[in-house]
Every structure is written in C-alpha cells, then in structure tokens.
C-alpha cells in the first residue's frame, strides 16, 4: 500500500465517519486523532484499566 503521511489523516476521518454513522465505538491506540471528532465514541484497549 502506497500513501504519504499527509494522506493518512484522510483515511482516519473516513474510519471515524463510518463508526459515527453506525453508532459504533472506534477502538484505536491513536485516540488523539479521533477525539477531535465531536460525538465519536473512542476507546484505547492498549491502556490497562485501574
């Protein structure tokens, strides 16, 4: 797969749109990128719960 670093956020926003439109929780380690989407439920499963 060929892409530039500049193209990566466009794919992220497509993933966010799919999750938001389907009322799903997006599971990612890159929560910072997706927290800027209002109303999108985001979880990071790599962080251990207390």
Short mmCIF file of N, CA and C in Angstrom, two decimals:
data_model
loop_
_atom_site.label_atom_id
_atom_site.label_comp_id
_atom_site.label_asym_id
_atom_site.label_seq_id
_atom_site.Cartn_x
_atom_site.Cartn_y
_atom_site.Cartn_z
N UNK A 1 0.84 -1.17 0.00
CA UNK A 1 0.00 0.00 0.00
C UNK A 1 0.89 1.23 0.00
N UNK A 2 0.65 2.13 -0.92
CA UNK A 2 1.43 3.36 -1.02
C UNK A 2 0.59 4.54 -0.57
N UNK A 3 1.11 5.31 0.36
CA UNK A 3 0.45 6.54 0.78
C UNK A 3 1.48 7.46 1.39
N UNK A 4 1.14 8.71 1.46
CA UNK A 4 2.03 9.67 2.08
C UNK A 4 1.55 9.93 3.49
N UNK A 5 2.39 10.51 4.30
CA UNK A 5 1.98 10.86 5.65
C UNK A 5 0.83 11.85 5.64
N UNK A 6 0.78 12.72 4.64
CA UNK A 6 -0.31 13.69 4.53
C UNK A 6 -1.64 13.01 4.22
N UNK A 7 -1.62 11.87 3.56
CA UNK A 7 -2.85 11.18 3.19
C UNK A 7 -3.44 10.40 4.36
N UNK A 8 -2.64 10.05 5.34
CA UNK A 8 -3.12 9.21 6.43
C UNK A 8 -4.31 9.79 7.18
N UNK A 9 -4.32 11.07 7.57
CA UNK A 9 -5.49 11.59 8.28
C UNK A 9 -6.80 11.49 7.48
N UNK A 10 -6.71 11.51 6.15
CA UNK A 10 -7.93 11.35 5.36
C UNK A 10 -8.55 9.98 5.58
N UNK A 11 -7.72 8.96 5.71
CA UNK A 11 -8.24 7.63 6.00
C UNK A 11 -8.81 7.56 7.41
N UNK A 12 -8.15 8.25 8.33
CA UNK A 12 -8.64 8.29 9.71
C UNK A 12 -10.03 8.90 9.77
N UNK A 13 -10.26 9.97 9.04
CA UNK A 13 -11.57 10.62 9.08
C UNK A 13 -12.63 9.75 8.42
N UNK A 14 -12.25 8.95 7.44
CA UNK A 14 -13.20 8.00 6.85
C UNK A 14 -13.58 6.92 7.85
N UNK A 15 -12.61 6.43 8.61
CA UNK A 15 -12.90 5.46 9.67
C UNK A 15 -13.81 6.07 10.73
N UNK A 16 -13.51 7.30 11.11
CA UNK A 16 -14.33 7.99 12.11
C UNK A 16 -15.76 8.18 11.60
N UNK A 17 -15.91 8.53 10.35
CA UNK A 17 -17.24 8.74 9.78
C UNK A 17 -18.05 7.45 9.76
N UNK A 18 -17.41 6.34 9.42
CA UNK A 18 -18.10 5.05 9.41
C UNK A 18 -18.55 4.66 10.82
N UNK A 19 -17.67 4.82 11.78
CA UNK A 19 -18.01 4.48 13.17
C UNK A 19 -19.13 5.38 13.68
N UNK A 20 -19.04 6.67 13.41
CA UNK A 20 -20.04 7.63 13.88
C UNK A 20 -21.40 7.36 13.25
N UNK A 21 -21.42 7.14 11.95
CA UNK A 21 -22.67 6.91 11.22
C UNK A 21 -23.36 5.62 11.66
N UNK A 22 -22.57 4.64 12.11
CA UNK A 22 -23.12 3.36 12.54
C UNK A 22 -23.31 3.28 14.06
N UNK A 23 -23.06 4.39 14.75
CA UNK A 23 -23.17 4.46 16.22
C UNK A 23 -22.30 3.41 16.89
N UNK A 24 -21.07 3.26 16.38
CA UNK A 24 -20.11 2.29 16.93
C UNK A 24 -19.02 3.01 17.71
N UNK A 25 -18.35 2.28 18.56
CA UNK A 25 -17.18 2.79 19.27
C UNK A 25 -15.94 2.45 18.46
N UNK A 26 -15.12 3.45 18.20
CA UNK A 26 -13.88 3.25 17.45
C UNK A 26 -12.78 2.86 18.43
N UNK A 27 -12.17 1.71 18.23
CA UNK A 27 -11.10 1.23 19.10
C UNK A 27 -9.77 1.49 18.40
N UNK A 28 -8.91 2.28 19.04
CA UNK A 28 -7.64 2.68 18.45
C UNK A 28 -6.65 3.07 19.52
N UNK A 29 -5.38 2.95 19.22
CA UNK A 29 -4.34 3.47 20.11
C UNK A 29 -4.09 4.94 19.81
N UNK A 30 -4.61 5.42 18.69
CA UNK A 30 -4.41 6.80 18.25
C UNK A 30 -5.61 7.66 18.66
N UNK A 31 -5.90 7.73 19.94
CA UNK A 31 -7.09 8.44 20.39
C UNK A 31 -7.02 9.94 20.12
N UNK A 32 -5.84 10.51 20.13
CA UNK A 32 -5.69 11.94 19.89
C UNK A 32 -6.22 12.37 18.54
N UNK A 33 -6.03 11.55 17.53
CA UNK A 33 -6.50 11.87 16.18
C UNK A 33 -8.02 11.86 16.11
N UNK A 34 -8.65 10.96 16.85
CA UNK A 34 -10.09 10.78 16.73
C UNK A 34 -10.89 11.56 17.76
N UNK A 35 -10.28 12.04 18.82
CA UNK A 35 -11.01 12.81 19.83
C UNK A 35 -11.45 14.17 19.30
N UNK A 36 -10.91 14.58 18.19
CA UNK A 36 -11.33 15.87 17.62
C UNK A 36 -12.64 15.76 16.83
N UNK A 37 -13.20 14.55 16.76
CA UNK A 37 -14.49 14.34 16.09
C UNK A 37 -15.57 14.38 17.16
N UNK A 38 -16.39 15.44 17.21
CA UNK A 38 -17.41 15.55 18.25
C UNK A 38 -18.43 14.42 18.17
N UNK A 39 -18.73 13.84 19.33
CA UNK A 39 -19.75 12.81 19.40
C UNK A 39 -19.28 11.41 19.07
N UNK A 40 -18.02 11.24 18.66
CA UNK A 40 -17.49 9.92 18.32
C UNK A 40 -17.01 9.23 19.59
N UNK A 41 -17.49 8.01 19.83
CA UNK A 41 -17.03 7.23 20.98
C UNK A 41 -15.70 6.55 20.60
N UNK A 42 -14.67 6.82 21.40
CA UNK A 42 -13.33 6.30 21.13
C UNK A 42 -12.81 5.58 22.37
N UNK A 43 -12.21 4.41 22.18
CA UNK A 43 -11.59 3.66 23.26
C UNK A 43 -10.21 3.19 22.86
N UNK A 44 -9.32 3.17 23.85
CA UNK A 44 -7.98 2.65 23.64
C UNK A 44 -7.84 1.40 24.49
N UNK A 45 -7.79 0.23 23.87
CA UNK A 45 -7.71 -1.03 24.59
C UNK A 45 -6.29 -1.36 24.99
N UNK A 46 -5.32 -0.57 24.61
CA UNK A 46 -3.94 -0.83 24.99
C UNK A 46 -3.62 -0.29 26.38
N UNK A 47 -4.46 0.58 26.91
CA UNK A 47 -4.27 1.13 28.23
C UNK A 47 -4.91 0.18 29.24
N UNK A 48 -4.16 -0.19 30.29
CA UNK A 48 -4.71 -1.07 31.30
C UNK A 48 -5.65 -0.31 32.22
N UNK A 49 -6.76 -0.92 32.57
CA UNK A 49 -7.72 -0.31 33.49
C UNK A 49 -7.18 -0.38 34.92
N UNK A 50 -7.50 0.63 35.73
CA UNK A 50 -7.02 0.62 37.12
C UNK A 50 -7.73 -0.44 37.95
#
